Amino acid sequence: MSFSRLPSSRFRPSSIVIVIRSSTIPTHSHTLPLAMALRTSHSLKLNNTTAPRRNTHKIGRTNVRAMAASQDELKKLVGYKAVDDHVKSGMTVGLGTGSTAAFAVERVGQLLKDGTLKDIMCIPTSVRTKEQAEELGIPLCTLNERSELDVAIDGADEVDPSLFLVKGGGGALLREKMVEIMAKKFIVIVDESKLCKALGPGFPLPVEITPFCHEHTMRVVGSLPALKGCKPVLRMGSSATNKPDGDEIAISDNGNYLVDLHFDTPIADTAAAAEQLKNTVGVVDHGLFVGMTYQVVVAGTDGIRVAGTDGEAAWW
C-alpha cells in the first residue's frame, strides 16, 4: 500500500470516513485495527465520547462498518498508544510539542493521576508544553538535571520511508532535538497524512537562525549545494505556525528567528542537507531529524501501524 501526501489545505478538522472490512484487516502483529484501537482496555475516549458507530451494511460475507474519525481523533489514538506502550513508572520522559504531542502529554497526566504511573520525571520541549504539563501536575525538570532519557514522544511534520523527519512547524525544533537526541527511544506519533515518499515539497523545512545579520544567513542557506532550489522565507507573526499571521518577525522560545525553506522538488540527499545546514555559521539548528527515530506510530485507514524497531518496515 502507498500513500501520497495531500496538500496541507486539505487537513482540516472536518471528519473523514474510515471503512474497515473484517475480511481484509491486516493480521500482522504490528497493526492495530482502528475499531480495536477505539475500544482498547484503556477506553480511549474521543471528544469525551466513545467513537461514533455509523450504519453497518452486510455485503456478501463482509461486514462493512464506517466510522467517522477526525484528524484530532487519530492524533489522540497514537498519542495515547505511544504512552501506554513505552512509558513506565520510574522513567525520565521527553514531552514533545505540537497538536499530536499534546495528546501524549495529556495521557501521561491521566496515568499519573489514576496511579498507573509513579515516580516519573518529564522534560518539556517548549514553553507551551511546559505549561500544559504543569496544569496536569506532571513533575518536570530540564536537561541540566537529567541528561539521559528513557523515552521521548513527539509528532512530526513529515516522515519519509527511511524514518527521517521534518520537524519544527511549531517552532520548537531546537529544544525538541536537544531533548529527543538524548532519549534511548524516540517515538514519533503521526496520522497517515504525514507520510511522504521524500522530504521537501510537502512541508517547508524550518531552520532556526540568529537574529544578527539574518538576511545574510538566509542567502547562505539558500546557496547550499544540498539545498539547491529552495526558497528561504522568514517566519512572520507567531512562531508556532509557518503561515504568516502577523507583521512582526517570529521569535522562537530561544530568542532566535525561524526561516522556512520551500522546495519544489524532493531533497536529494537528506543527510548532506542536514550536515551542510549544521555547519553554516549563523544557523542554530534545523528541522531535519536524521537517524534519530526508534519507532513511528501511525494512525490511518488500516488502523494503527508501527514502523521501525520492533515494528514493520516502512510501507509507504
Tab-separated table of C-alpha atoms in Angstrom:
chain	number	residue	atom	x	y	z
A	1	MET	CA	0.000	0.000	0.000
A	2	SER	CA	1.232	3.511	-0.727
A	3	PHE	CA	0.140	6.899	0.490
A	4	SER	CA	0.549	10.200	-1.307
A	5	ARG	CA	0.889	13.483	0.520
A	6	LEU	CA	-2.190	15.704	0.135
A	7	PRO	CA	-1.986	19.472	0.015
A	8	SER	CA	-1.897	20.954	3.505
A	9	SER	CA	-5.100	22.860	2.807
A	10	ARG	CA	-6.924	19.541	2.883
A	11	PHE	CA	-6.026	18.886	6.517
A	12	ARG	CA	-8.941	20.451	8.319
A	13	PRO	CA	-10.829	19.349	11.422
A	14	SER	CA	-13.689	18.074	9.278
A	15	SER	CA	-14.422	14.388	9.603
A	16	ILE	CA	-13.042	11.709	7.352
A	17	VAL	CA	-14.688	8.342	6.845
A	18	ILE	CA	-12.727	5.238	7.698
A	19	VAL	CA	-14.054	1.934	6.369
A	20	ILE	CA	-12.881	-1.310	7.948
A	21	ARG	CA	-13.630	-4.617	6.235
A	22	SER	CA	-13.375	-7.590	8.540
A	23	SER	CA	-12.103	-9.847	5.767
A	24	THR	CA	-9.274	-7.509	4.850
A	25	ILE	CA	-7.930	-6.320	8.206
A	26	PRO	CA	-4.164	-6.982	8.248
A	27	THR	CA	-3.252	-9.763	10.646
A	28	HIS	CA	0.419	-8.960	11.281
A	29	SER	CA	1.337	-8.176	14.865
A	30	HIS	CA	2.285	-4.564	14.172
A	31	THR	CA	-1.179	-3.463	13.042
A	32	LEU	CA	-3.955	-2.479	15.439
A	33	PRO	CA	-7.246	-2.115	13.508
A	34	LEU	CA	-8.926	1.209	14.139
A	35	ALA	CA	-12.058	-0.450	15.504
A	36	MET	CA	-9.953	-2.291	18.066
A	37	ALA	CA	-7.963	0.823	18.912
A	38	LEU	CA	-11.171	2.670	19.648
A	39	ARG	CA	-12.160	0.110	22.271
A	40	THR	CA	-8.847	-0.748	23.939
A	41	SER	CA	-8.684	-1.736	27.578
A	42	HIS	CA	-7.747	1.856	28.373
A	43	SER	CA	-11.067	3.055	26.889
A	44	LEU	CA	-9.598	5.845	24.808
A	45	LYS	CA	-12.438	8.316	24.680
A	46	LEU	CA	-12.627	10.695	21.768
A	47	ASN	CA	-14.037	14.134	22.445
A	48	ASN	CA	-15.363	12.754	25.766
A	49	THR	CA	-17.442	10.135	23.982
A	50	THR	CA	-16.708	6.744	22.516
A	51	ALA	CA	-16.116	6.730	18.789
A	52	PRO	CA	-19.417	7.051	16.929
A	53	ARG	CA	-20.619	3.960	15.146
A	54	ARG	CA	-22.373	4.503	11.885
A	55	ASN	CA	-24.511	2.239	9.750
A	56	THR	CA	-23.267	-1.309	9.318
A	57	HIS	CA	-24.118	-2.925	5.991
A	58	LYS	CA	-23.724	-6.587	5.172
A	59	ILE	CA	-22.329	-7.081	1.696
A	60	GLY	CA	-21.960	-10.771	0.909
A	61	ARG	CA	-19.778	-12.222	3.662
A	62	THR	CA	-18.100	-8.925	4.501
A	63	ASN	CA	-19.360	-6.594	7.197
A	64	VAL	CA	-18.546	-3.016	6.363
A	65	ARG	CA	-18.658	-0.538	9.258
A	66	ALA	CA	-17.980	3.129	8.639
A	67	MET	CA	-16.592	5.223	11.440
A	68	ALA	CA	-16.155	8.940	11.357
A	69	ALA	CA	-12.836	9.967	12.870
A	70	SER	CA	-11.441	13.461	12.745
A	71	GLN	CA	-7.748	14.110	12.353
A	72	ASP	CA	-7.618	15.105	16.022
A	73	GLU	CA	-9.113	11.761	16.991
A	74	LEU	CA	-6.426	9.934	15.016
A	75	LYS	CA	-3.775	12.037	16.737
A	76	LYS	CA	-5.261	11.127	20.104
A	77	LEU	CA	-5.108	7.414	19.321
A	78	VAL	CA	-1.391	7.449	18.506
A	79	GLY	CA	-0.543	9.795	21.360
A	80	TYR	CA	-2.249	7.555	23.908
A	81	LYS	CA	-0.848	4.339	22.411
A	82	ALA	CA	2.737	5.636	22.495
A	83	VAL	CA	2.442	6.470	26.185
A	84	ASP	CA	0.674	3.196	27.055
A	85	ASP	CA	3.305	1.143	25.221
A	86	HIS	CA	6.511	2.952	26.150
A	87	VAL	CA	6.164	4.979	29.356
A	88	LYS	CA	6.681	3.068	32.601
A	89	SER	CA	6.997	4.084	36.236
A	90	GLY	CA	10.423	5.391	37.221
A	91	MET	CA	11.273	6.716	33.741
A	92	THR	CA	12.580	10.048	32.544
A	93	VAL	CA	10.378	11.086	29.619
A	94	GLY	CA	10.736	13.748	26.922
A	95	LEU	CA	7.493	15.556	26.126
A	96	GLY	CA	7.177	16.818	22.564
A	97	THR	CA	5.488	19.906	21.198
A	98	GLY	CA	2.530	20.279	18.852
A	99	SER	CA	-1.051	19.171	18.373
A	100	THR	CA	-0.248	15.436	18.323
A	101	ALA	CA	2.288	15.510	21.150
A	102	ALA	CA	-0.256	17.346	23.314
A	103	PHE	CA	-2.331	14.157	23.459
A	104	ALA	CA	0.674	12.181	24.709
A	105	VAL	CA	1.206	14.792	27.423
A	106	GLU	CA	-2.476	14.533	28.296
A	107	ARG	CA	-2.185	10.746	28.618
A	108	VAL	CA	0.849	10.987	30.914
A	109	GLY	CA	-1.145	13.307	33.143
A	110	GLN	CA	-4.094	10.906	33.223
A	111	LEU	CA	-1.971	7.892	34.149
A	112	LEU	CA	-0.171	9.825	36.863
A	113	LYS	CA	-3.467	10.982	38.312
A	114	ASP	CA	-5.004	7.482	38.436
A	115	GLY	CA	-1.834	5.960	39.886
A	116	THR	CA	-0.890	3.828	36.888
A	117	LEU	CA	2.376	5.770	36.567
A	118	LYS	CA	4.555	6.636	39.530
A	119	ASP	CA	7.930	8.254	40.100
A	120	ILE	CA	8.423	9.651	36.611
A	121	MET	CA	10.151	12.867	35.617
A	122	CYS	CA	9.452	14.661	32.344
A	123	ILE	CA	11.414	17.152	30.243
A	124	PRO	CA	9.300	19.508	28.101
A	125	THR	CA	10.496	20.727	24.692
A	126	SER	CA	8.776	24.112	24.673
A	127	VAL	CA	7.196	26.724	26.883
A	128	ARG	CA	3.673	25.688	25.869
A	129	THR	CA	4.366	22.011	26.593
A	130	LYS	CA	5.774	23.034	29.974
A	131	GLU	CA	2.601	24.990	30.728
A	132	GLN	CA	0.359	22.081	29.707
A	133	ALA	CA	2.370	19.628	31.831
A	134	GLU	CA	2.279	21.920	34.854
A	135	GLU	CA	-1.506	22.200	34.587
A	136	LEU	CA	-1.711	18.396	34.630
A	137	GLY	CA	0.565	18.070	37.647
A	138	ILE	CA	3.377	16.321	35.755
A	139	PRO	CA	6.776	16.550	37.515
A	140	LEU	CA	9.259	18.441	35.338
A	141	CYS	CA	12.985	19.040	35.107
A	142	THR	CA	15.440	20.086	32.382
A	143	LEU	CA	18.472	18.526	30.713
A	144	ASN	CA	20.539	20.362	33.324
A	145	GLU	CA	19.198	17.953	35.935
A	146	ARG	CA	18.927	14.820	33.782
A	147	SER	CA	20.879	14.393	30.562
A	148	GLU	CA	19.676	10.862	29.791
A	149	LEU	CA	16.076	9.988	28.945
A	150	ASP	CA	14.397	6.608	28.717
A	151	VAL	CA	11.953	7.702	26.030
A	152	ALA	CA	10.789	10.811	24.181
A	153	ILE	CA	7.469	11.093	22.335
A	154	ASP	CA	6.730	13.722	19.711
A	155	GLY	CA	4.956	14.337	16.438
A	156	ALA	CA	6.443	15.194	13.041
A	157	ASP	CA	5.520	17.312	10.048
A	158	GLU	CA	6.789	14.737	7.538
A	159	VAL	CA	8.164	11.186	7.713
A	160	ASP	CA	9.933	9.514	4.791
A	161	PRO	CA	10.488	5.740	4.276
A	162	SER	CA	13.929	5.977	5.946
A	163	LEU	CA	12.129	7.388	9.023
A	164	PHE	CA	13.895	10.700	8.517
A	165	LEU	CA	11.749	13.583	9.716
A	166	VAL	CA	10.934	17.209	9.101
A	167	LYS	CA	10.032	18.864	12.389
A	168	GLY	CA	9.718	22.425	13.621
A	169	GLY	CA	6.438	23.552	12.109
A	170	GLY	CA	5.512	24.589	15.638
A	171	GLY	CA	8.786	26.470	16.115
A	172	ALA	CA	10.300	24.242	18.824
A	173	LEU	CA	12.842	22.351	16.709
A	174	LEU	CA	15.967	23.232	18.737
A	175	ARG	CA	14.602	22.178	22.117
A	176	GLU	CA	12.930	19.141	20.563
A	177	LYS	CA	16.182	17.953	19.038
A	178	MET	CA	18.227	18.653	22.169
A	179	VAL	CA	15.857	16.548	24.282
A	180	GLU	CA	14.978	13.804	21.822
A	181	ILE	CA	18.514	13.018	20.741
A	182	MET	CA	19.262	12.115	24.376
A	183	ALA	CA	16.454	9.532	24.588
A	184	LYS	CA	17.118	5.803	24.398
A	185	LYS	CA	13.903	5.568	22.384
A	186	PHE	CA	12.446	8.392	20.284
A	187	ILE	CA	8.841	7.511	19.434
A	188	VAL	CA	7.251	9.508	16.613
A	189	ILE	CA	3.452	9.779	16.536
A	190	VAL	CA	1.602	10.827	13.372
A	191	ASP	CA	-1.517	10.304	11.328
A	192	GLU	CA	-1.012	8.946	7.829
A	193	SER	CA	-1.226	12.407	6.218
A	194	LYS	CA	2.352	12.999	7.441
A	195	LEU	CA	3.828	10.081	5.480
A	196	CYS	CA	5.671	11.010	2.295
A	197	LYS	CA	7.911	9.474	-0.340
A	198	ALA	CA	10.594	12.129	0.112
A	199	LEU	CA	11.130	15.194	2.273
A	200	GLY	CA	10.912	18.694	0.832
A	201	PRO	CA	7.921	19.580	-1.312
A	202	GLY	CA	5.214	18.530	1.130
A	203	PHE	CA	6.213	20.719	4.073
A	204	PRO	CA	8.669	23.631	4.320
A	205	LEU	CA	11.865	22.807	6.227
A	206	PRO	CA	12.235	25.032	9.320
A	207	VAL	CA	15.657	26.413	10.237
A	208	GLU	CA	16.428	28.385	13.402
A	209	ILE	CA	18.951	31.195	12.859
A	210	THR	CA	20.478	34.021	14.882
A	211	PRO	CA	18.861	37.458	14.518
A	212	PHE	CA	22.286	39.004	13.792
A	213	CYS	CA	22.615	39.536	10.022
A	214	HIS	CA	19.733	37.178	9.399
A	215	GLU	CA	19.341	38.195	5.759
A	216	HIS	CA	22.944	37.209	5.123
A	217	THR	CA	22.379	33.827	6.788
A	218	MET	CA	19.259	33.251	4.688
A	219	ARG	CA	21.247	33.871	1.491
A	220	VAL	CA	23.994	31.491	2.592
A	221	VAL	CA	21.446	28.791	3.430
A	222	GLY	CA	19.708	29.238	0.087
A	223	SER	CA	23.013	28.705	-1.733
A	224	LEU	CA	23.993	25.443	-0.021
A	225	PRO	CA	24.559	22.691	-2.640
A	226	ALA	CA	22.355	20.107	-0.901
A	227	LEU	CA	19.513	22.629	-0.678
A	228	LYS	CA	19.676	23.776	-4.279
A	229	GLY	CA	16.425	25.307	-5.452
A	230	CYS	CA	14.979	26.077	-2.049
A	231	LYS	CA	13.295	29.395	-1.283
A	232	PRO	CA	14.047	30.689	2.259
A	233	VAL	CA	11.102	32.550	3.821
A	234	LEU	CA	11.410	34.395	7.129
A	235	ARG	CA	8.627	33.329	9.507
A	236	MET	CA	6.333	36.212	10.490
A	237	GLY	CA	3.836	36.503	13.340
A	238	SER	CA	3.526	33.530	15.651
A	239	SER	CA	6.498	31.196	15.914
A	240	ALA	CA	4.058	28.287	16.317
A	241	THR	CA	2.945	28.260	12.673
A	242	ASN	CA	4.686	28.613	9.325
A	243	LYS	CA	1.699	30.513	7.939
A	244	PRO	CA	2.217	34.306	8.092
A	245	ASP	CA	-0.132	35.697	10.723
A	246	GLY	CA	1.459	38.985	11.740
A	247	ASP	CA	3.760	41.833	10.749
A	248	GLU	CA	6.500	41.155	13.299
A	249	ILE	CA	9.309	38.630	12.822
A	250	ALA	CA	8.521	35.388	14.664
A	251	ILE	CA	10.749	34.742	17.678
A	252	SER	CA	11.469	31.238	18.959
A	253	ASP	CA	11.476	30.261	22.649
A	254	ASN	CA	15.242	30.759	22.449
A	255	GLY	CA	15.058	34.325	21.096
A	256	ASN	CA	16.051	33.357	17.560
A	257	TYR	CA	14.461	33.797	14.121
A	258	LEU	CA	12.857	30.997	12.112
A	259	VAL	CA	13.248	30.515	8.366
A	260	ASP	CA	11.121	28.077	6.362
A	261	LEU	CA	12.750	26.543	3.290
A	262	HIS	CA	10.278	25.853	0.485
A	263	PHE	CA	11.109	23.178	-2.096
A	264	ASP	CA	9.557	22.359	-5.456
A	265	THR	CA	11.434	19.054	-5.704
A	266	PRO	CA	12.485	16.467	-3.093
A	267	ILE	CA	15.707	16.897	-1.116
A	268	ALA	CA	18.072	14.542	-2.927
A	269	ASP	CA	20.432	13.846	-0.017
A	270	THR	CA	18.834	14.468	3.366
A	271	ALA	CA	21.958	13.619	5.375
A	272	ALA	CA	24.068	16.031	3.324
A	273	ALA	CA	21.462	18.758	3.692
A	274	ALA	CA	21.426	18.269	7.462
A	275	GLU	CA	25.222	18.391	7.664
A	276	GLN	CA	25.569	21.490	5.488
A	277	LEU	CA	22.927	23.350	7.478
A	278	LYS	CA	24.512	22.429	10.797
A	279	ASN	CA	27.928	23.595	9.565
A	280	THR	CA	26.623	27.008	8.482
A	281	VAL	CA	27.646	29.821	10.800
A	282	GLY	CA	24.509	31.687	11.848
A	283	VAL	CA	22.343	28.561	11.789
A	284	VAL	CA	21.445	27.436	15.299
A	285	ASP	CA	19.782	24.196	14.175
A	286	HIS	CA	17.408	22.790	11.592
A	287	GLY	CA	14.285	20.649	11.367
A	288	LEU	CA	15.840	17.583	9.731
A	289	PHE	CA	15.865	14.731	12.244
A	290	VAL	CA	18.096	12.113	10.644
A	291	GLY	CA	18.823	8.698	12.149
A	292	MET	CA	17.058	9.502	15.444
A	293	THR	CA	13.754	7.638	15.122
A	294	TYR	CA	13.236	4.419	17.076
A	295	GLN	CA	9.651	3.885	16.038
A	296	VAL	CA	6.842	5.632	14.155
A	297	VAL	CA	3.274	5.029	15.338
A	298	VAL	CA	0.806	5.815	12.524
A	299	ALA	CA	-2.982	6.125	12.666
A	300	GLY	CA	-4.837	5.763	9.407
A	301	THR	CA	-7.309	3.793	7.356
A	302	ASP	CA	-5.629	0.482	8.252
A	303	GLY	CA	-5.876	1.264	11.953
A	304	ILE	CA	-2.723	1.857	13.971
A	305	ARG	CA	0.515	0.587	12.447
A	306	VAL	CA	4.041	0.753	13.784
A	307	ALA	CA	7.169	1.186	11.649
A	308	GLY	CA	10.758	0.904	12.787
A	309	THR	CA	12.372	-1.055	15.603
A	310	ASP	CA	10.017	-3.769	16.930
A	311	GLY	CA	7.649	-2.807	14.121
A	312	GLU	CA	7.393	-3.359	10.395
A	313	ALA	CA	9.331	-1.880	7.509
A	314	ALA	CA	8.028	1.417	6.142
A	315	TRP	CA	5.097	0.598	3.838
A	316	TRP	CA	4.618	3.999	2.149
